[in-house]
Amino acid sequence: MRWVVALVLVAACGRGADVIVVGSKNFTEQRILGELLAQTVESVGLRAERKLDLGGTFVCDAAIRAGQIDMYVEYTGTALAAILKEHAGSSDRKAVLERVREAYAQDGLLWTAPLGFDNTFALVVRRDAEEVRTISDLAAHPGEWRAGFGYEFKERADGYPGLARAYGVEFAEIRIMDLGLLYRALVDQKVDVVAGNATDGQIESLKLKVLVDDRGYFPPYEAAPVVRGVVLERYPKLAAALEGLGGRMSVEMMRRMNYEVDGEHRDQAAVVRDFRTRGVLAGGHSRASF
C-alpha cells in the first residue's frame, strides 16, 4: 500500500507547481469547452495541461475521481442518469443541479456555475420529413425508420433504452456510428433519424429538424465545469474566474462555436480566443448567424 501512495504522490508532484490539468470528452463541443477551461486557467496566471479528447463520460468521470485531471465540463442530466444512476423525476433544472452537486461534493468534486446552455439529447430528422414533428409522431410509425446512434446514446439508461420505454418507439434498423458521421449519414439518406445534441452546429447549417420531446423524457443537461475541490481551495482566483463563466453561453452561441470548428474547420483554440476577445463570453453576442 505504501508504494501505491508513493506513486500517487510522485505523479501529483510531477505536474509542477501551479499546473492545472484540464480534460474533455471526445467530441467537438467538449474539446471546445475543455479549451475554454484551459484558457480560463491561463487567464489567472496558472499553467494549463490539456488532456482533451479523453473518451466518453465514464472515462472522464474516472479520471477526475482518480486525480488524473482537475476539471472538465459535464452535463447535469448525464451526471444524474449515467453516473449516479438516478432518474430526474422532473425537468426542474435547479433540483437536478442541486442533486448532482450534493452527490459529487461527497467525493470532493464541485460543480461551478452552469455555463448557460442546456445540451439535451435531440432526435434529428431531415427537414423534408413532414410527417413527424414530435417524438410521439415518430413512434406512430413503428419499424419504418432507420436510426443512427452513437454508442453512449444506444447504451445509456437516459438514452435509447429509456426513450424506447417512454415512447414505445421502434426502428427498422439501428446503426451504431461515430458521432462525427451521424449527420452526414442523415443527409446522405443512409439513415432517417439520428440522436444528436441540441447544440450541434450541423442542425442549422444542414437545415435539419429537431423533433419535439413532447413527453418531456429527457432531463435537463446543463453544462457546467466539474472541478476537484482542493484545486478551488488552493486557487481562489481560478474559482472566481470559473464562476464568472456562469450564464455567459447560450445554445445559439455554443451551436455557432461547434459549427466554426466542424463546418468551417477552424482551430478550436482560435475559436475560443476569438469568442473571448470579442467579449462574447462577457455578455456580448455572436458575431454572425448561420
PDB file of C-alpha atoms in Angstrom:
ATOM      1  CA  MET A   1       0.000   0.000   0.000  1.00  0.00           C
ATOM      2  CA  ARG A   2       2.856   2.391   0.785  1.00  0.00           C
ATOM      3  CA  TRP A   3       4.322   2.109  -2.693  1.00  0.00           C
ATOM      4  CA  VAL A   4       0.902   2.868  -4.219  1.00  0.00           C
ATOM      5  CA  VAL A   5       0.622   6.045  -2.152  1.00  0.00           C
ATOM      6  CA  ALA A   6       4.165   6.953  -3.134  1.00  0.00           C
ATOM      7  CA  LEU A   7       3.388   6.559  -6.818  1.00  0.00           C
ATOM      8  CA  VAL A   8       0.319   8.786  -6.489  1.00  0.00           C
ATOM      9  CA  LEU A   9       2.380  11.445  -4.746  1.00  0.00           C
ATOM     10  CA  VAL A  10       5.112  11.256  -7.366  1.00  0.00           C
ATOM     11  CA  ALA A  11       2.543  11.591 -10.157  1.00  0.00           C
ATOM     12  CA  ALA A  12       0.959  14.587  -8.466  1.00  0.00           C
ATOM     13  CA  CYS A  13       4.300  16.240  -7.823  1.00  0.00           C
ATOM     14  CA  GLY A  14       5.377  15.556 -11.386  1.00  0.00           C
ATOM     15  CA  ARG A  15       2.947  18.159 -12.690  1.00  0.00           C
ATOM     16  CA  GLY A  16       4.989  21.011 -11.265  1.00  0.00           C
ATOM     17  CA  ALA A  17       3.670  23.985  -9.357  1.00  0.00           C
ATOM     18  CA  ASP A  18       0.553  25.770 -10.500  1.00  0.00           C
ATOM     19  CA  VAL A  19      -0.304  23.311 -13.270  1.00  0.00           C
ATOM     20  CA  ILE A  20      -3.994  22.557 -13.706  1.00  0.00           C
ATOM     21  CA  VAL A  21      -4.916  19.507 -15.792  1.00  0.00           C
ATOM     22  CA  VAL A  22      -7.990  20.085 -17.954  1.00  0.00           C
ATOM     23  CA  GLY A  23      -9.834  17.180 -19.554  1.00  0.00           C
ATOM     24  CA  SER A  24     -12.674  16.756 -22.003  1.00  0.00           C
ATOM     25  CA  LYS A  25     -14.782  14.079 -23.652  1.00  0.00           C
ATOM     26  CA  ASN A  26     -14.213  13.029 -27.236  1.00  0.00           C
ATOM     27  CA  PHE A  27     -16.472  15.227 -29.345  1.00  0.00           C
ATOM     28  CA  THR A  28     -16.253  18.740 -30.757  1.00  0.00           C
ATOM     29  CA  GLU A  29     -18.252  20.626 -28.138  1.00  0.00           C
ATOM     30  CA  GLN A  30     -16.326  19.028 -25.312  1.00  0.00           C
ATOM     31  CA  ARG A  31     -12.983  19.853 -26.895  1.00  0.00           C
ATOM     32  CA  ILE A  32     -14.112  23.470 -27.269  1.00  0.00           C
ATOM     33  CA  LEU A  33     -15.276  23.627 -23.657  1.00  0.00           C
ATOM     34  CA  GLY A  34     -12.061  21.989 -22.473  1.00  0.00           C
ATOM     35  CA  GLU A  35     -10.121  24.651 -24.341  1.00  0.00           C
ATOM     36  CA  LEU A  36     -12.328  27.315 -22.752  1.00  0.00           C
ATOM     37  CA  LEU A  37     -11.452  25.991 -19.299  1.00  0.00           C
ATOM     38  CA  ALA A  38      -7.759  25.830 -20.199  1.00  0.00           C
ATOM     39  CA  GLN A  39      -7.731  29.435 -21.409  1.00  0.00           C
ATOM     40  CA  THR A  40      -9.590  30.470 -18.268  1.00  0.00           C
ATOM     41  CA  VAL A  41      -6.889  28.767 -16.172  1.00  0.00           C
ATOM     42  CA  GLU A  42      -4.200  30.624 -18.097  1.00  0.00           C
ATOM     43  CA  SER A  43      -6.034  33.933 -17.751  1.00  0.00           C
ATOM     44  CA  VAL A  44      -5.355  33.913 -13.993  1.00  0.00           C
ATOM     45  CA  GLY A  45      -1.654  33.176 -14.371  1.00  0.00           C
ATOM     46  CA  LEU A  46      -1.695  29.403 -13.958  1.00  0.00           C
ATOM     47  CA  ARG A  47      -0.454  26.777 -16.393  1.00  0.00           C
ATOM     48  CA  ALA A  48      -2.980  24.502 -18.092  1.00  0.00           C
ATOM     49  CA  GLU A  49      -2.126  20.996 -19.171  1.00  0.00           C
ATOM     50  CA  ARG A  50      -4.640  19.886 -21.789  1.00  0.00           C
ATOM     51  CA  LYS A  51      -5.866  16.290 -21.809  1.00  0.00           C
ATOM     52  CA  LEU A  52      -8.668  16.811 -24.272  1.00  0.00           C
ATOM     53  CA  ASP A  53     -10.444  14.075 -26.205  1.00  0.00           C
ATOM     54  CA  LEU A  54     -10.012  11.584 -23.359  1.00  0.00           C
ATOM     55  CA  GLY A  55     -13.045   9.464 -24.146  1.00  0.00           C
ATOM     56  CA  GLY A  56     -16.669   9.217 -23.090  1.00  0.00           C
ATOM     57  CA  THR A  57     -18.477  10.163 -19.913  1.00  0.00           C
ATOM     58  CA  PHE A  58     -17.213   7.287 -17.812  1.00  0.00           C
ATOM     59  CA  VAL A  59     -13.581   7.817 -18.827  1.00  0.00           C
ATOM     60  CA  CYS A  60     -13.650  11.473 -17.788  1.00  0.00           C
ATOM     61  CA  ASP A  61     -15.503  10.721 -14.572  1.00  0.00           C
ATOM     62  CA  ALA A  62     -12.967   8.061 -13.600  1.00  0.00           C
ATOM     63  CA  ALA A  63     -10.091  10.399 -14.468  1.00  0.00           C
ATOM     64  CA  ILE A  64     -11.253  13.262 -12.254  1.00  0.00           C
ATOM     65  CA  ARG A  65     -12.058  10.949  -9.363  1.00  0.00           C
ATOM     66  CA  ALA A  66      -8.562   9.450  -9.631  1.00  0.00           C
ATOM     67  CA  GLY A  67      -6.956  12.895  -9.691  1.00  0.00           C
ATOM     68  CA  GLN A  68      -5.643  12.407 -13.225  1.00  0.00           C
ATOM     69  CA  ILE A  69      -7.439  15.575 -14.331  1.00  0.00           C
ATOM     70  CA  ASP A  70      -8.522  18.559 -12.258  1.00  0.00           C
ATOM     71  CA  MET A  71     -11.570  19.699 -14.189  1.00  0.00           C
ATOM     72  CA  TYR A  72     -13.801  19.104 -17.173  1.00  0.00           C
ATOM     73  CA  VAL A  73     -17.284  20.153 -18.298  1.00  0.00           C
ATOM     74  CA  GLU A  74     -20.124  17.751 -17.520  1.00  0.00           C
ATOM     75  CA  TYR A  75     -23.876  17.916 -18.098  1.00  0.00           C
ATOM     76  CA  THR A  76     -26.314  17.698 -15.194  1.00  0.00           C
ATOM     77  CA  GLY A  77     -28.622  15.117 -16.769  1.00  0.00           C
ATOM     78  CA  THR A  78     -25.665  12.950 -17.749  1.00  0.00           C
ATOM     79  CA  ALA A  79     -24.282  13.066 -14.218  1.00  0.00           C
ATOM     80  CA  LEU A  80     -27.648  12.199 -12.718  1.00  0.00           C
ATOM     81  CA  ALA A  81     -28.563   9.321 -15.016  1.00  0.00           C
ATOM     82  CA  ALA A  82     -25.256   7.889 -16.215  1.00  0.00           C
ATOM     83  CA  ILE A  83     -23.010   8.415 -13.186  1.00  0.00           C
ATOM     84  CA  LEU A  84     -25.421   8.449 -10.235  1.00  0.00           C
ATOM     85  CA  LYS A  85     -27.881   6.017 -11.886  1.00  0.00           C
ATOM     86  CA  GLU A  86     -30.850   8.090 -10.778  1.00  0.00           C
ATOM     87  CA  HIS A  87     -33.974   9.304 -12.557  1.00  0.00           C
ATOM     88  CA  ALA A  88     -34.623  13.021 -12.747  1.00  0.00           C
ATOM     89  CA  GLY A  89     -38.218  12.721 -11.574  1.00  0.00           C
ATOM     90  CA  SER A  90     -38.892  16.182 -13.035  1.00  0.00           C
ATOM     91  CA  SER A  91     -37.485  18.652 -15.536  1.00  0.00           C
ATOM     92  CA  ASP A  92     -36.616  21.118 -12.757  1.00  0.00           C
ATOM     93  CA  ARG A  93     -33.125  22.353 -13.669  1.00  0.00           C
ATOM     94  CA  LYS A  94     -32.421  23.699 -10.194  1.00  0.00           C
ATOM     95  CA  ALA A  95     -33.418  20.444  -8.490  1.00  0.00           C
ATOM     96  CA  VAL A  96     -31.228  18.351 -10.809  1.00  0.00           C
ATOM     97  CA  LEU A  97     -28.253  20.671 -10.335  1.00  0.00           C
ATOM     98  CA  GLU A  98     -28.628  20.638  -6.556  1.00  0.00           C
ATOM     99  CA  ARG A  99     -28.818  16.842  -6.512  1.00  0.00           C
ATOM    100  CA  VAL A 100     -25.642  16.305  -8.544  1.00  0.00           C
ATOM    101  CA  ARG A 101     -23.817  18.983  -6.547  1.00  0.00           C
ATOM    102  CA  GLU A 102     -24.746  17.248  -3.313  1.00  0.00           C
ATOM    103  CA  ALA A 103     -23.679  13.807  -4.527  1.00  0.00           C
ATOM    104  CA  TYR A 104     -20.401  14.926  -6.119  1.00  0.00           C
ATOM    105  CA  ALA A 105     -19.408  17.034  -3.104  1.00  0.00           C
ATOM    106  CA  GLN A 106     -19.218  13.848  -1.047  1.00  0.00           C
ATOM    107  CA  ASP A 107     -16.288  12.839  -3.257  1.00  0.00           C
ATOM    108  CA  GLY A 108     -14.583  16.231  -3.158  1.00  0.00           C
ATOM    109  CA  LEU A 109     -15.866  17.324  -6.576  1.00  0.00           C
ATOM    110  CA  LEU A 110     -17.584  20.672  -7.008  1.00  0.00           C
ATOM    111  CA  TRP A 111     -19.896  21.933  -9.735  1.00  0.00           C
ATOM    112  CA  THR A 112     -19.318  25.616 -10.513  1.00  0.00           C
ATOM    113  CA  ALA A 113     -21.981  27.824 -12.117  1.00  0.00           C
ATOM    114  CA  PRO A 114     -23.650  26.381 -15.241  1.00  0.00           C
ATOM    115  CA  LEU A 115     -22.364  27.982 -18.423  1.00  0.00           C
ATOM    116  CA  GLY A 116     -25.832  28.985 -19.589  1.00  0.00           C
ATOM    117  CA  PHE A 117     -26.946  26.403 -22.145  1.00  0.00           C
ATOM    118  CA  ASP A 118     -28.734  23.076 -21.984  1.00  0.00           C
ATOM    119  CA  ASN A 119     -27.330  20.464 -24.357  1.00  0.00           C
ATOM    120  CA  THR A 120     -30.053  17.885 -24.222  1.00  0.00           C
ATOM    121  CA  PHE A 121     -30.172  14.838 -26.460  1.00  0.00           C
ATOM    122  CA  ALA A 122     -32.091  15.586 -29.644  1.00  0.00           C
ATOM    123  CA  LEU A 123     -33.682  13.322 -32.231  1.00  0.00           C
ATOM    124  CA  VAL A 124     -32.991  14.932 -35.587  1.00  0.00           C
ATOM    125  CA  VAL A 125     -34.535  14.288 -38.999  1.00  0.00           C
ATOM    126  CA  ARG A 126     -34.246  15.870 -42.434  1.00  0.00           C
ATOM    127  CA  ARG A 127     -36.413  18.935 -42.848  1.00  0.00           C
ATOM    128  CA  ASP A 128     -38.412  17.277 -45.619  1.00  0.00           C
ATOM    129  CA  ALA A 129     -39.723  14.663 -43.150  1.00  0.00           C
ATOM    130  CA  GLU A 130     -43.028  16.493 -42.895  1.00  0.00           C
ATOM    131  CA  GLU A 131     -44.935  13.604 -41.310  1.00  0.00           C
ATOM    132  CA  VAL A 132     -43.095  13.962 -37.999  1.00  0.00           C
ATOM    133  CA  ARG A 133     -42.827  16.939 -35.663  1.00  0.00           C
ATOM    134  CA  THR A 134     -42.601  15.219 -32.277  1.00  0.00           C
ATOM    135  CA  ILE A 135     -41.069  12.017 -30.936  1.00  0.00           C
ATOM    136  CA  SER A 136     -44.609  10.704 -30.497  1.00  0.00           C
ATOM    137  CA  ASP A 137     -45.126  11.204 -34.236  1.00  0.00           C
ATOM    138  CA  LEU A 138     -42.033   9.091 -34.819  1.00  0.00           C
ATOM    139  CA  ALA A 139     -43.364   6.364 -32.531  1.00  0.00           C
ATOM    140  CA  ALA A 140     -46.577   6.286 -34.582  1.00  0.00           C
ATOM    141  CA  HIS A 141     -44.575   4.801 -37.477  1.00  0.00           C
ATOM    142  CA  PRO A 142     -43.068   1.663 -35.868  1.00  0.00           C
ATOM    143  CA  GLY A 143     -40.473  -0.159 -37.918  1.00  0.00           C
ATOM    144  CA  GLU A 144     -40.438   2.440 -40.705  1.00  0.00           C
ATOM    145  CA  TRP A 145     -37.381   4.482 -39.716  1.00  0.00           C
ATOM    146  CA  ARG A 146     -33.667   3.717 -39.780  1.00  0.00           C
ATOM    147  CA  ALA A 147     -31.782   5.241 -36.855  1.00  0.00           C
ATOM    148  CA  GLY A 148     -28.175   6.293 -36.395  1.00  0.00           C
ATOM    149  CA  PHE A 149     -26.923   6.445 -32.781  1.00  0.00           C
ATOM    150  CA  GLY A 150     -23.625   6.942 -31.042  1.00  0.00           C
ATOM    151  CA  TYR A 151     -22.574   4.152 -28.681  1.00  0.00           C
ATOM    152  CA  GLU A 152     -23.355   6.118 -25.493  1.00  0.00           C
ATOM    153  CA  PHE A 153     -26.890   7.019 -26.573  1.00  0.00           C
ATOM    154  CA  LYS A 154     -27.590   3.432 -27.536  1.00  0.00           C
ATOM    155  CA  GLU A 155     -26.448   2.047 -24.170  1.00  0.00           C
ATOM    156  CA  ARG A 156     -27.064   4.737 -21.555  1.00  0.00           C
ATOM    157  CA  ALA A 157     -30.171   4.488 -19.393  1.00  0.00           C
ATOM    158  CA  ASP A 158     -31.106   8.087 -20.239  1.00  0.00           C
ATOM    159  CA  GLY A 159     -30.609   7.375 -23.939  1.00  0.00           C
ATOM    160  CA  TYR A 160     -32.317   4.866 -26.201  1.00  0.00           C
ATOM    161  CA  PRO A 161     -33.352   2.246 -23.575  1.00  0.00           C
ATOM    162  CA  GLY A 162     -35.388   4.773 -21.602  1.00  0.00           C
ATOM    163  CA  LEU A 163     -36.623   6.532 -24.711  1.00  0.00           C
ATOM    164  CA  ALA A 164     -37.972   3.253 -26.099  1.00  0.00           C
ATOM    165  CA  ARG A 165     -39.881   2.627 -22.878  1.00  0.00           C
ATOM    166  CA  ALA A 166     -41.226   6.175 -22.627  1.00  0.00           C
ATOM    167  CA  TYR A 167     -42.458   6.423 -26.211  1.00  0.00           C
ATOM    168  CA  GLY A 168     -42.685   2.825 -27.390  1.00  0.00           C
ATOM    169  CA  VAL A 169     -40.610   3.820 -30.398  1.00  0.00           C
ATOM    170  CA  GLU A 170     -39.337   1.030 -32.671  1.00  0.00           C
ATOM    171  CA  PHE A 171     -36.888   1.292 -35.560  1.00  0.00           C
ATOM    172  CA  ALA A 172     -36.386  -0.824 -38.650  1.00  0.00           C
ATOM    173  CA  GLU A 173     -32.635  -0.656 -38.063  1.00  0.00           C
ATOM    174  CA  ILE A 174     -30.233   0.938 -35.607  1.00  0.00           C
ATOM    175  CA  ARG A 175     -26.728   1.719 -36.786  1.00  0.00           C
ATOM    176  CA  ILE A 176     -24.051   2.482 -34.208  1.00  0.00           C
ATOM    177  CA  MET A 177     -21.861   5.204 -35.652  1.00  0.00           C
ATOM    178  CA  ASP A 178     -19.063   7.584 -34.774  1.00  0.00           C
ATOM    179  CA  LEU A 179     -20.601  10.868 -33.623  1.00  0.00           C
ATOM    180  CA  GLY A 180     -18.827  12.752 -36.382  1.00  0.00           C
ATOM    181  CA  LEU A 181     -20.560  10.683 -39.067  1.00  0.00           C
ATOM    182  CA  LEU A 182     -24.158  10.899 -37.867  1.00  0.00           C
ATOM    183  CA  TYR A 183     -25.296  13.995 -39.730  1.00  0.00           C
ATOM    184  CA  ARG A 184     -23.582  13.103 -42.985  1.00  0.00           C
ATOM    185  CA  ALA A 185     -25.340   9.726 -42.876  1.00  0.00           C
ATOM    186  CA  LEU A 186     -28.657  11.531 -42.329  1.00  0.00           C
ATOM    187  CA  VAL A 187     -28.107  13.967 -45.200  1.00  0.00           C
ATOM    188  CA  ASP A 188     -26.980  11.128 -47.487  1.00  0.00           C
ATOM    189  CA  GLN A 189     -30.184   9.252 -46.553  1.00  0.00           C
ATOM    190  CA  LYS A 190     -28.330   6.262 -45.156  1.00  0.00           C
ATOM    191  CA  VAL A 191     -30.442   6.713 -42.018  1.00  0.00           C
ATOM    192  CA  ASP A 192     -33.702   8.581 -41.380  1.00  0.00           C
ATOM    193  CA  VAL A 193     -33.205   9.853 -37.831  1.00  0.00           C
ATOM    194  CA  VAL A 194     -30.160  10.420 -35.634  1.00  0.00           C
ATOM    195  CA  ALA A 195     -29.631  11.075 -31.954  1.00  0.00           C
ATOM    196  CA  GLY A 196     -27.598  14.250 -31.711  1.00  0.00           C
ATOM    197  CA  ASN A 197     -27.330  17.119 -29.270  1.00  0.00           C
ATOM    198  CA  ALA A 198     -29.260  20.383 -29.159  1.00  0.00           C
ATOM    199  CA  THR A 199     -26.108  22.459 -29.692  1.00  0.00           C
ATOM    200  CA  ASP A 200     -24.751  20.579 -32.711  1.00  0.00           C
ATOM    201  CA  GLY A 201     -23.741  23.121 -35.336  1.00  0.00           C
ATOM    202  CA  GLN A 202     -24.859  20.909 -38.211  1.00  0.00           C
ATOM    203  CA  ILE A 203     -28.524  21.196 -37.220  1.00  0.00           C
ATOM    204  CA  GLU A 204     -28.767  24.732 -38.565  1.00  0.00           C
ATOM    205  CA  SER A 205     -26.053  24.593 -41.197  1.00  0.00           C
ATOM    206  CA  LEU A 206     -27.561  21.492 -42.846  1.00  0.00           C
ATOM    207  CA  LYS A 207     -31.147  22.738 -42.366  1.00  0.00           C
ATOM    208  CA  LEU A 208     -32.269  19.783 -40.249  1.00  0.00           C
ATOM    209  CA  LYS A 209     -35.210  19.463 -37.856  1.00  0.00           C
ATOM    210  CA  VAL A 210     -35.223  18.602 -34.152  1.00  0.00           C
ATOM    211  CA  LEU A 211     -38.205  16.559 -33.004  1.00  0.00           C
ATOM    212  CA  VAL A 212     -40.075  17.937 -30.002  1.00  0.00           C
ATOM    213  CA  ASP A 213     -39.707  15.833 -26.835  1.00  0.00           C
ATOM    214  CA  ASP A 214     -43.452  16.135 -26.236  1.00  0.00           C
ATOM    215  CA  ARG A 215     -43.474  13.815 -23.202  1.00  0.00           C
ATOM    216  CA  GLY A 216     -40.570  15.585 -21.507  1.00  0.00           C
ATOM    217  CA  TYR A 217     -38.490  12.420 -21.389  1.00  0.00           C
ATOM    218  CA  PHE A 218     -35.013  13.938 -21.444  1.00  0.00           C
ATOM    219  CA  PRO A 219     -33.878  15.598 -18.185  1.00  0.00           C
ATOM    220  CA  PRO A 220     -32.036  18.961 -18.131  1.00  0.00           C
ATOM    221  CA  TYR A 221     -28.467  18.732 -19.446  1.00  0.00           C
ATOM    222  CA  GLU A 222     -26.973  21.997 -18.240  1.00  0.00           C
ATOM    223  CA  ALA A 223     -23.266  22.250 -18.992  1.00  0.00           C
ATOM    224  CA  ALA A 224     -21.052  23.200 -16.039  1.00  0.00           C
ATOM    225  CA  PRO A 225     -17.416  22.770 -15.009  1.00  0.00           C
ATOM    226  CA  VAL A 226     -16.763  19.983 -12.507  1.00  0.00           C
ATOM    227  CA  VAL A 227     -13.625  20.708 -10.507  1.00  0.00           C
ATOM    228  CA  ARG A 228     -11.665  18.971  -7.763  1.00  0.00           C
ATOM    229  CA  GLY A 229     -12.451  20.890  -4.592  1.00  0.00           C
ATOM    230  CA  VAL A 230      -8.813  21.051  -3.492  1.00  0.00           C
ATOM    231  CA  VAL A 231      -7.987  22.993  -6.661  1.00  0.00           C
ATOM    232  CA  LEU A 232     -10.611  25.649  -5.989  1.00  0.00           C
ATOM    233  CA  GLU A 233      -9.470  25.952  -2.391  1.00  0.00           C
ATOM    234  CA  ARG A 234      -5.853  26.421  -3.426  1.00  0.00           C
ATOM    235  CA  TYR A 235      -6.563  28.912  -6.214  1.00  0.00           C
ATOM    236  CA  PRO A 236      -9.379  31.315  -5.262  1.00  0.00           C
ATOM    237  CA  LYS A 237      -8.722  33.478  -8.347  1.00  0.00           C
ATOM    238  CA  LEU A 238      -9.389  30.466 -10.535  1.00  0.00           C
ATOM    239  CA  ALA A 239     -12.562  29.700  -8.591  1.00  0.00           C
ATOM    240  CA  ALA A 240     -13.774  33.258  -9.229  1.00  0.00           C
ATOM    241  CA  ALA A 241     -12.862  33.065 -12.928  1.00  0.00           C
ATOM    242  CA  LEU A 242     -14.800  29.818 -13.379  1.00  0.00           C
ATOM    243  CA  GLU A 243     -17.819  31.261 -11.602  1.00  0.00           C
ATOM    244  CA  GLY A 244     -17.542  34.222 -13.942  1.00  0.00           C
ATOM    245  CA  LEU A 245     -18.301  31.942 -16.869  1.00  0.00           C
ATOM    246  CA  GLY A 246     -21.720  31.182 -15.385  1.00  0.00           C
ATOM    247  CA  GLY A 247     -24.648  32.070 -17.637  1.00  0.00           C
ATOM    248  CA  ARG A 248     -22.458  33.507 -20.400  1.00  0.00           C
ATOM    249  CA  MET A 249     -23.136  30.979 -23.157  1.00  0.00           C
ATOM    250  CA  SER A 250     -26.418  30.437 -24.975  1.00  0.00           C
ATOM    251  CA  VAL A 251     -27.450  27.426 -27.023  1.00  0.00           C
ATOM    252  CA  GLU A 252     -27.046  29.547 -30.170  1.00  0.00           C
ATOM    253  CA  MET A 253     -23.544  30.602 -29.144  1.00  0.00           C
ATOM    254  CA  MET A 254     -22.442  27.030 -28.452  1.00  0.00           C
ATOM    255  CA  ARG A 255     -24.001  25.881 -31.711  1.00  0.00           C
ATOM    256  CA  ARG A 256     -22.086  28.627 -33.540  1.00  0.00           C
ATOM    257  CA  MET A 257     -18.777  27.629 -31.961  1.00  0.00           C
ATOM    258  CA  ASN A 258     -19.379  23.985 -32.804  1.00  0.00           C
ATOM    259  CA  TYR A 259     -20.089  24.955 -36.407  1.00  0.00           C
ATOM    260  CA  GLU A 260     -16.954  27.069 -36.690  1.00  0.00           C
ATOM    261  CA  VAL A 261     -14.871  24.035 -35.746  1.00  0.00           C
ATOM    262  CA  ASP A 262     -16.830  21.351 -37.620  1.00  0.00           C
ATOM    263  CA  GLY A 263     -18.209  23.309 -40.556  1.00  0.00           C
ATOM    264  CA  GLU A 264     -15.552  25.948 -41.131  1.00  0.00           C
ATOM    265  CA  HIS A 265     -12.651  23.765 -39.943  1.00  0.00           C
ATOM    266  CA  ARG A 266     -11.215  26.397 -37.624  1.00  0.00           C
ATOM    267  CA  ASP A 267      -8.842  25.534 -34.826  1.00  0.00           C
ATOM    268  CA  GLN A 268     -10.742  25.158 -31.547  1.00  0.00           C
ATOM    269  CA  ALA A 269      -8.219  27.249 -29.610  1.00  0.00           C
ATOM    270  CA  ALA A 270      -8.608  30.076 -32.116  1.00  0.00           C
ATOM    271  CA  VAL A 271     -12.402  29.840 -31.934  1.00  0.00           C
ATOM    272  CA  VAL A 272     -12.331  30.117 -28.142  1.00  0.00           C
ATOM    273  CA  ARG A 273      -9.841  33.013 -28.232  1.00  0.00           C
ATOM    274  CA  ASP A 274     -11.991  34.781 -30.813  1.00  0.00           C
ATOM    275  CA  PHE A 275     -15.121  34.472 -28.720  1.00  0.00           C
ATOM    276  CA  ARG A 276     -13.315  35.547 -25.561  1.00  0.00           C
ATOM    277  CA  THR A 277     -11.543  38.563 -27.056  1.00  0.00           C
ATOM    278  CA  ARG A 278     -14.676  39.763 -28.853  1.00  0.00           C
ATOM    279  CA  GLY A 279     -16.392  39.883 -25.475  1.00  0.00           C
ATOM    280  CA  VAL A 280     -18.954  37.222 -26.349  1.00  0.00           C
ATOM    281  CA  LEU A 281     -18.239  35.335 -23.152  1.00  0.00           C
ATOM    282  CA  ALA A 282     -18.567  38.576 -21.229  1.00  0.00           C
ATOM    283  CA  GLY A 283     -22.165  39.049 -22.268  1.00  0.00           C
ATOM    284  CA  GLY A 284     -21.906  40.102 -25.909  1.00  0.00           C
ATOM    285  CA  HIS A 285     -23.449  38.493 -28.969  1.00  0.00           C
ATOM    286  CA  SER A 286     -22.260  36.027 -31.560  1.00  0.00           C
ATOM    287  CA  ARG A 287     -20.525  37.735 -34.482  1.00  0.00           C
ATOM    288  CA  ALA A 288     -22.654  36.029 -37.093  1.00  0.00           C
ATOM    289  CA  SER A 289     -25.605  33.766 -37.686  1.00  0.00           C
ATOM    290  CA  PHE A 290     -25.605  30.643 -39.815  1.00  0.00           C
TER     291      PHE A 290
END
